[in-house]
GROMACS .gro file of C-alpha atoms in nm:
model
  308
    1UNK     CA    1  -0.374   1.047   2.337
    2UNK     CA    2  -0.713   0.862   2.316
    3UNK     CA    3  -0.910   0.948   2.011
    4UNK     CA    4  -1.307   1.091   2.099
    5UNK     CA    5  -1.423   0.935   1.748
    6UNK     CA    6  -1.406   0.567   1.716
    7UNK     CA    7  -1.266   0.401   1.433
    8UNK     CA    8  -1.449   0.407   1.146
    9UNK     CA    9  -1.481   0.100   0.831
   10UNK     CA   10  -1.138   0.030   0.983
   11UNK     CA   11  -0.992   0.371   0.942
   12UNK     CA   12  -0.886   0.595   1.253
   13UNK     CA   13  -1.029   0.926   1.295
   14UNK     CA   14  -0.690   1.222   1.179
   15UNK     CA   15  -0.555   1.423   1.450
   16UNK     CA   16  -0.489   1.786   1.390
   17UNK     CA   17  -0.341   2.004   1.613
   18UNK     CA   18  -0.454   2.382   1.627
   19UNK     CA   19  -0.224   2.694   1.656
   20UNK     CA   20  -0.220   2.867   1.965
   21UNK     CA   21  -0.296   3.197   1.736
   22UNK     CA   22  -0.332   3.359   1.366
   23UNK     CA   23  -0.599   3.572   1.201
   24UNK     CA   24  -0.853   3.273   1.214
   25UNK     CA   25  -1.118   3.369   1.400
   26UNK     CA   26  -1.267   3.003   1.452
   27UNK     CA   27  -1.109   2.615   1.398
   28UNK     CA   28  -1.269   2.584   1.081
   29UNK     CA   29  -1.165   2.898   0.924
   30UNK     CA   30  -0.810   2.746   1.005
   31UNK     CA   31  -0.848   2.402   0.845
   32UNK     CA   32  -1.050   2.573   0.546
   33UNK     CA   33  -0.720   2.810   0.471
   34UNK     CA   34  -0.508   2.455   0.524
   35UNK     CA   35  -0.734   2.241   0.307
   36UNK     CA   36  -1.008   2.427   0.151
   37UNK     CA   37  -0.853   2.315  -0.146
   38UNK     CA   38  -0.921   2.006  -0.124
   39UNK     CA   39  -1.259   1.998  -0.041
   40UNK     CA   40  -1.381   2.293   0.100
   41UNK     CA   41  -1.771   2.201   0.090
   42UNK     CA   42  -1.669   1.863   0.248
   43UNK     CA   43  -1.477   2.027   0.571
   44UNK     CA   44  -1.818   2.261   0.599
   45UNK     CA   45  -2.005   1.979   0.630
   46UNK     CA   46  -1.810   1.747   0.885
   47UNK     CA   47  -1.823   2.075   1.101
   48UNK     CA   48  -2.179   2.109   1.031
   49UNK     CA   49  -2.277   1.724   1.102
   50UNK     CA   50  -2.089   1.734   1.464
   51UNK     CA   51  -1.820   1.499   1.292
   52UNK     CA   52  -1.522   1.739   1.435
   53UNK     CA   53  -1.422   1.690   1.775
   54UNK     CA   54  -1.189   1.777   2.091
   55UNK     CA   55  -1.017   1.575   2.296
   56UNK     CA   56  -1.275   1.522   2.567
   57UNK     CA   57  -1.545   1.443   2.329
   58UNK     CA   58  -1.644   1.848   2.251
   59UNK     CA   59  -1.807   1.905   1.956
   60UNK     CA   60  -1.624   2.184   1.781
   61UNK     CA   61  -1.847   2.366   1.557
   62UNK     CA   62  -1.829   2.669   1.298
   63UNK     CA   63  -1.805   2.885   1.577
   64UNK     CA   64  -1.622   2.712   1.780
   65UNK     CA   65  -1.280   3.017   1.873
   66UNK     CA   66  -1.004   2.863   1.709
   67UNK     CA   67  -0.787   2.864   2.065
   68UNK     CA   68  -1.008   2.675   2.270
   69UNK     CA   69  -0.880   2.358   2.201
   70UNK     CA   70  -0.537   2.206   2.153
   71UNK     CA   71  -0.607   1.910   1.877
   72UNK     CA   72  -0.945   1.829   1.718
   73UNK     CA   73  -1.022   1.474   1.517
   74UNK     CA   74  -1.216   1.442   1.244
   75UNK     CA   75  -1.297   1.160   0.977
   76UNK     CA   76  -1.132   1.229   0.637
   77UNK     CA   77  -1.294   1.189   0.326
   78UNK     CA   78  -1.152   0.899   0.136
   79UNK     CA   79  -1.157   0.797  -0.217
   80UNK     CA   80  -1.277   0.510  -0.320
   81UNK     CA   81  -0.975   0.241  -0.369
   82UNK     CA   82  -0.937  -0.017  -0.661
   83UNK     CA   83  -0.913  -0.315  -0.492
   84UNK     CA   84  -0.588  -0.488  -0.494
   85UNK     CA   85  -0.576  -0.853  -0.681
   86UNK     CA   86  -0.444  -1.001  -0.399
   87UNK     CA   87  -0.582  -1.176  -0.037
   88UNK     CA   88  -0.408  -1.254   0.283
   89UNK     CA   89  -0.485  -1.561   0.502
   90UNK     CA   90  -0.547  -1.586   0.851
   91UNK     CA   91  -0.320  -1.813   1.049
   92UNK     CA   92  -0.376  -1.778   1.403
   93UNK     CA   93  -0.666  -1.585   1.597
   94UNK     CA   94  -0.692  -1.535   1.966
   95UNK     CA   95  -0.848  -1.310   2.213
   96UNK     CA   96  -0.478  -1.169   2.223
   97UNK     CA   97  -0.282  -1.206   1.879
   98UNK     CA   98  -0.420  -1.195   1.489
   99UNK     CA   99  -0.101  -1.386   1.304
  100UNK     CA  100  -0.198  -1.337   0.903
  101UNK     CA  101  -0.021  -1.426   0.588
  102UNK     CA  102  -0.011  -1.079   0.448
  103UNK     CA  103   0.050  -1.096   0.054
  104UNK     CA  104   0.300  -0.890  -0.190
  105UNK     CA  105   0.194  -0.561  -0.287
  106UNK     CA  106  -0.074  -0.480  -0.006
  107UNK     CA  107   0.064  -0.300   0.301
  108UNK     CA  108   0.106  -0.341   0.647
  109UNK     CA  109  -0.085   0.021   0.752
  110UNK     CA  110  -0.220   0.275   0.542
  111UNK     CA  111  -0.033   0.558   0.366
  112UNK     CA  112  -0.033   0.763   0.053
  113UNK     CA  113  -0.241   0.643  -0.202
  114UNK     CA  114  -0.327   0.315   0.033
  115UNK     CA  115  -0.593   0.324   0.297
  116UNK     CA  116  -0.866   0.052   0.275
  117UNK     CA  117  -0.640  -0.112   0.050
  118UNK     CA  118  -0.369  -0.184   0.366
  119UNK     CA  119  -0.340  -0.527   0.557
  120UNK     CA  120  -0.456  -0.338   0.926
  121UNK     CA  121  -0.799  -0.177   0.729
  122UNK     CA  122  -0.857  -0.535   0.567
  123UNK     CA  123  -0.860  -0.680   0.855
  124UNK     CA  124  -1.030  -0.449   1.088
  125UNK     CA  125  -1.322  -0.449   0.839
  126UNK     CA  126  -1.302  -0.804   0.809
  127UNK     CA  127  -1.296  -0.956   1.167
  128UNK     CA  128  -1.509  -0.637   1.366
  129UNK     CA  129  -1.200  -0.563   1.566
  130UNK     CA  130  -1.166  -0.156   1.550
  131UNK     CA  131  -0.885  -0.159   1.795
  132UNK     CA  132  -0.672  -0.419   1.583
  133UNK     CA  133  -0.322  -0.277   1.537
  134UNK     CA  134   0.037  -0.407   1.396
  135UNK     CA  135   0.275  -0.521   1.634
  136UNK     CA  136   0.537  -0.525   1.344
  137UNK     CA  137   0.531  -0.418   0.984
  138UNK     CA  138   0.619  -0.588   0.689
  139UNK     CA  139   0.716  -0.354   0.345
  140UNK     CA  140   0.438  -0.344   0.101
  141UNK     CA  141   0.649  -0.557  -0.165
  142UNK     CA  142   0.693  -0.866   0.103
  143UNK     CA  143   0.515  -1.096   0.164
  144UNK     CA  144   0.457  -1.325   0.507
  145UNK     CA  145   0.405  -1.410   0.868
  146UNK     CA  146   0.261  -1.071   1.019
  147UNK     CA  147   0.141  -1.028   1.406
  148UNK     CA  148  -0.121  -0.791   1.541
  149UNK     CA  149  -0.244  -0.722   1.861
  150UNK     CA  150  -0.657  -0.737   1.914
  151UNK     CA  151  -0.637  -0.660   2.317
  152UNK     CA  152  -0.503  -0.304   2.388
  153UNK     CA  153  -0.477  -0.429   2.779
  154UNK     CA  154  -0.216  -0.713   2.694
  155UNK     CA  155  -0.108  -0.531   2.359
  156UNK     CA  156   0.246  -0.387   2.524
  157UNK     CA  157   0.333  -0.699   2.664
  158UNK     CA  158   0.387  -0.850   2.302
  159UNK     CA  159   0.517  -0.511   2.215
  160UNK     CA  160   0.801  -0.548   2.402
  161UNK     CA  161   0.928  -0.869   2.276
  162UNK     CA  162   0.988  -0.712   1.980
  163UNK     CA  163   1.170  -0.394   2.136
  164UNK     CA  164   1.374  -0.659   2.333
  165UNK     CA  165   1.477  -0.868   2.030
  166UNK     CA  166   1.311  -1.131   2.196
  167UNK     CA  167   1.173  -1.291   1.847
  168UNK     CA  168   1.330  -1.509   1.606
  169UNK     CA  169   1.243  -1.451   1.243
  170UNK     CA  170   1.336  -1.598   0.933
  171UNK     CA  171   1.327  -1.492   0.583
  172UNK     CA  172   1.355  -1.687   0.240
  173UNK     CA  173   1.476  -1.480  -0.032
  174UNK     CA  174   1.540  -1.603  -0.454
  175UNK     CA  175   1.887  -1.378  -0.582
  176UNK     CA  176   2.123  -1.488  -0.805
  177UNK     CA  177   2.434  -1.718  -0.649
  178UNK     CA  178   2.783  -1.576  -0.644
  179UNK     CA  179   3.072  -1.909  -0.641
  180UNK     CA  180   3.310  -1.701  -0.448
  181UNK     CA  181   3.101  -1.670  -0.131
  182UNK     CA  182   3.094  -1.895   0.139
  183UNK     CA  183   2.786  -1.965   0.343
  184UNK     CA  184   2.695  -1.942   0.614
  185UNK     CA  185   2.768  -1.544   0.557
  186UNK     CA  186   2.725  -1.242   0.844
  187UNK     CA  187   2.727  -0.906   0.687
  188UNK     CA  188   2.745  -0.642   0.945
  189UNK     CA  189   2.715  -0.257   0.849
  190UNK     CA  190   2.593   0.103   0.945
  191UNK     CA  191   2.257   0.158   0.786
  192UNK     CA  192   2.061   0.495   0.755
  193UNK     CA  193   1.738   0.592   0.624
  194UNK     CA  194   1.583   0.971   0.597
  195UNK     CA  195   1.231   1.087   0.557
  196UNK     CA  196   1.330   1.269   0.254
  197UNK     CA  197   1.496   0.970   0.053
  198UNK     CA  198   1.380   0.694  -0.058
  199UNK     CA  199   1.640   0.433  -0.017
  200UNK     CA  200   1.820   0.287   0.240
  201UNK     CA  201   2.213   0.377   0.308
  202UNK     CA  202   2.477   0.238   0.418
  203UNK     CA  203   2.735   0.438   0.555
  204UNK     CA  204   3.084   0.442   0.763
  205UNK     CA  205   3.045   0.395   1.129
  206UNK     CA  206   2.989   0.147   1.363
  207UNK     CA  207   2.730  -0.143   1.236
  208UNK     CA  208   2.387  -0.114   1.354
  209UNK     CA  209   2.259  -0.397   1.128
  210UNK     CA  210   2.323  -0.732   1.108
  211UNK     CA  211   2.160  -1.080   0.892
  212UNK     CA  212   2.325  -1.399   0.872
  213UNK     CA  213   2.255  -1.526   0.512
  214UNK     CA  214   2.224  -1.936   0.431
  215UNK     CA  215   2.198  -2.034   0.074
  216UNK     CA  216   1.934  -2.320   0.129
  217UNK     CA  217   1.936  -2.473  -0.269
  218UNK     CA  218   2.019  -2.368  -0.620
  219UNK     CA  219   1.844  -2.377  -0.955
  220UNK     CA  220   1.926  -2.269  -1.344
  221UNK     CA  221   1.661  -2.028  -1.471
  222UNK     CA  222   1.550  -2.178  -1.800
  223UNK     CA  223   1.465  -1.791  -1.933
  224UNK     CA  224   1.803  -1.640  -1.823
  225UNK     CA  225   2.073  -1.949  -1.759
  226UNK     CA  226   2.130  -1.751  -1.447
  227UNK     CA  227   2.190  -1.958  -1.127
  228UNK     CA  228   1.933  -1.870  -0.881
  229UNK     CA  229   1.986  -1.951  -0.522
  230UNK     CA  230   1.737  -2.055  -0.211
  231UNK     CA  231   1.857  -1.844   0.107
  232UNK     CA  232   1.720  -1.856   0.445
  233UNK     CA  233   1.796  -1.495   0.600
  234UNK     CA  234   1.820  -1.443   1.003
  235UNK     CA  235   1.787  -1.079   1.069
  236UNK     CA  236   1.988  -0.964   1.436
  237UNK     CA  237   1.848  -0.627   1.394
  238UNK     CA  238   1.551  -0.445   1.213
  239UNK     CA  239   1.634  -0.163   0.979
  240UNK     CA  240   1.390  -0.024   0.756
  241UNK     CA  241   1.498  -0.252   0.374
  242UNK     CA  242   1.798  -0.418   0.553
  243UNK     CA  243   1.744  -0.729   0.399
  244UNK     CA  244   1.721  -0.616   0.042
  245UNK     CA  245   2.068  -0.384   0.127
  246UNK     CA  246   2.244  -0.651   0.225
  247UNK     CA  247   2.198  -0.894  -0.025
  248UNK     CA  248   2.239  -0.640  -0.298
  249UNK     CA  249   2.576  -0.533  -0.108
  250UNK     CA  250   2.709  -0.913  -0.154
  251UNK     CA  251   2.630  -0.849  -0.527
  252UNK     CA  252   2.340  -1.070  -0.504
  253UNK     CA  253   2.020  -0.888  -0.539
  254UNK     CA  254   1.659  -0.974  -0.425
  255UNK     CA  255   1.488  -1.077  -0.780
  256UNK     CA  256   1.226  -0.864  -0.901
  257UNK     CA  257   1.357  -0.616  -0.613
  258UNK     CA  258   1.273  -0.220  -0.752
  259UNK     CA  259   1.505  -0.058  -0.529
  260UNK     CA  260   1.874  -0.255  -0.532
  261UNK     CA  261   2.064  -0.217  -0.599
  262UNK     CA  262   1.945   0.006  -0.869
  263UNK     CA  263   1.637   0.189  -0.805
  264UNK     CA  264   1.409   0.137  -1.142
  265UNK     CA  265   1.157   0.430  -1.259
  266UNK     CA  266   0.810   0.458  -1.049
  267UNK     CA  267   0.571   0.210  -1.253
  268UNK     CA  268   0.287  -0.010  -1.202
  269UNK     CA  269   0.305  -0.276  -1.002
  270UNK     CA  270   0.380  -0.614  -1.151
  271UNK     CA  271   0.118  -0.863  -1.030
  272UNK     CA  272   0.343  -1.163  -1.251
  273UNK     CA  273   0.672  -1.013  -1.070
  274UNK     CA  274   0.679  -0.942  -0.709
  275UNK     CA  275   0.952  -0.912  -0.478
  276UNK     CA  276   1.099  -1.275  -0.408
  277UNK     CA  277   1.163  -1.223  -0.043
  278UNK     CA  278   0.907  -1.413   0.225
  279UNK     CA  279   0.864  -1.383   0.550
  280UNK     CA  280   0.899  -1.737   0.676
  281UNK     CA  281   0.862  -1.822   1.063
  282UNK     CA  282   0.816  -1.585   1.330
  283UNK     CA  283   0.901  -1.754   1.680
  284UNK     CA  284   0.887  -1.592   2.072
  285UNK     CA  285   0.782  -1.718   2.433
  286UNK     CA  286   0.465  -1.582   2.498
  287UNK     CA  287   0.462  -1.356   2.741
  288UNK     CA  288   0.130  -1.416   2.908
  289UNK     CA  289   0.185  -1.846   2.922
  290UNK     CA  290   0.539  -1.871   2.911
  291UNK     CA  291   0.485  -2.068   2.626
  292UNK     CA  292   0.651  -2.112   2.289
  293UNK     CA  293   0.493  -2.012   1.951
  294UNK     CA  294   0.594  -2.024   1.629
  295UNK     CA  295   0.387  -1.961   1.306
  296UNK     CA  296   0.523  -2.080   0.997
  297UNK     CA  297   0.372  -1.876   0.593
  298UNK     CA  298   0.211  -2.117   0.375
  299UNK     CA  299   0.297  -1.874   0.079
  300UNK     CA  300   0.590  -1.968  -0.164
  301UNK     CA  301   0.841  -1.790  -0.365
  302UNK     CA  302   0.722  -1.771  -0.701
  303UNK     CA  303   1.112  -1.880  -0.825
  304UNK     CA  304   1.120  -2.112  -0.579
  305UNK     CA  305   0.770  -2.322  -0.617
  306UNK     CA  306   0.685  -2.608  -0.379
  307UNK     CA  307   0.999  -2.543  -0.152
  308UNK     CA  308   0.954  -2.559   0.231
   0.00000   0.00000   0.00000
């Protein structure tokens, strides 16, 4: 469903869908009793300016009956965001594909208290391309290689490599080294996440994720005399924080990781401490030139400096 309002300093128009009755005389009167609270003035005005409208490009004014359309769009007001202290790097730009180094702590899309502060609004913004989307997603505390699509026409193409498991990615991860293990290791399980909690789960059943785990190099942490290992991860599936699950499964945690495998209290983020797990390489034939490509980060572990 094609939005009538373009995209706007990078943000898309929201989507609201209308009940097909109530005592509200009029659409407005119905998203004044849902959000007046907010900003009440605000959603008079948006009305007011022609800002709100239907699917086929209607403007939907105060008067406009609340049943005679389906969904409206309209532009929300935003706050202004602090902007984050960090940058991401383009490494690739075609007609086609924008491949970026997206850094720790900014995410891939906006939500909650992130909007022009996400990776997609950046770059929107930054490179006049309103109709830039993700063709994956990377969690807000990882850092790495990160694909979007510029071209809706070829966008599903690409979209489907991904579907079809057709891409190799690797990860590098820092977490302490266990001497009992042997590597190469394959942990298989059954992972779950819900809307309504936070963290990932992993439950009885039949596996539905899967990561072969290399430890690439070791180190001694002067601070802790803890042994700190190197590992290149190969994910066989993609479930939401599977790689963080199953390293903290093996009893060897993702350093600085917030979540597991205990889950810390909410605070700031940590600009000195993020999340030491990189996305690496991303590789797939292209499916427009039957060509390969692979794009490789040029960002580093901070507990692993100057490793490749």
């Amino acid at each position: 469903m094609k939005s009538p309002l373009p995209v706007r300093n990078g943000v898309n128009a929201t989507r609201m869908r209308m009940p097909d009755e109530g005592p509200w005389a009029t659409a407005m009167e119905y998203v004044l009793e849902k959000f007046g609270h907010v900003d009440p003035a605000g959603i008079v005005d948006r009305f007011e300016r022609g800002e709100v409208k239907a699917l086929g490009g209607e403007i939907v004014t105060p008067t406009t009956p609340l049943s005679e359309h389906l969904f409206i769009w309209y532009y929300r007001e935003l706050p202004v965001e602090k902007r984050l202290p960090v940058e991401l790097s383009i490494l690739h730009q075609d007609e086609n594909l924008v491949v970026v180094d997206k850094p720790h702590f900014l995410p891939t899309t906006p939500g909650g208290m992130y909007v022009q502060e996400s990776a997609l609004v950046r770059l929107r913004v930054l490179l006049d391309l309103p109709d830039l989307i993700p063709i994956h997603r990377l969690d807000r505390m990882t850092a790495g290689v990160l694909l979007f699509s510029a071209n809706p026409e070829t966008r599903g193409k690409y979209q489907l490599l991904f579907e079809k498991r057709r891409i190799e990615k690797t990860y590098r991860a820092v977490a302490p080294v266990r001497e009992d293990v042997e590597f190469p290791l394959v942990v298989r399980s059954r992972m779950t996440k819900s809307r309504t909690y936070l963290l990932a789960e992993e439950i009885e059943g039949e596996p539905n994720a899967e990561t072969r785990i290399e430890l690439m190099d070791t180190r001694v942490d002067e601070a802790s005399g803890e042994t700190l290992g190197l590992y290149d991860l190969q994910p066989h599936t993609g479930k939401t924080h599977q790689l963080r699950v199953h390293l903290a499964s093996q009893g060897m945690g993702i350093l600085n990781d917030p979540f597991y495998p205990v889950l810390h209290e909410q605070a700031p983020d940590d600009y000195t401490k993020p999340l030491q797990l990189l996305a690496h390489s991303i590789s797939f034939k292209d499916p427009l030139t039957g060509g390969q490509r692979s794009y490789f980060s040029e960002l580093e572990l901070a507990a692993f400096p100057n490793h490749s």
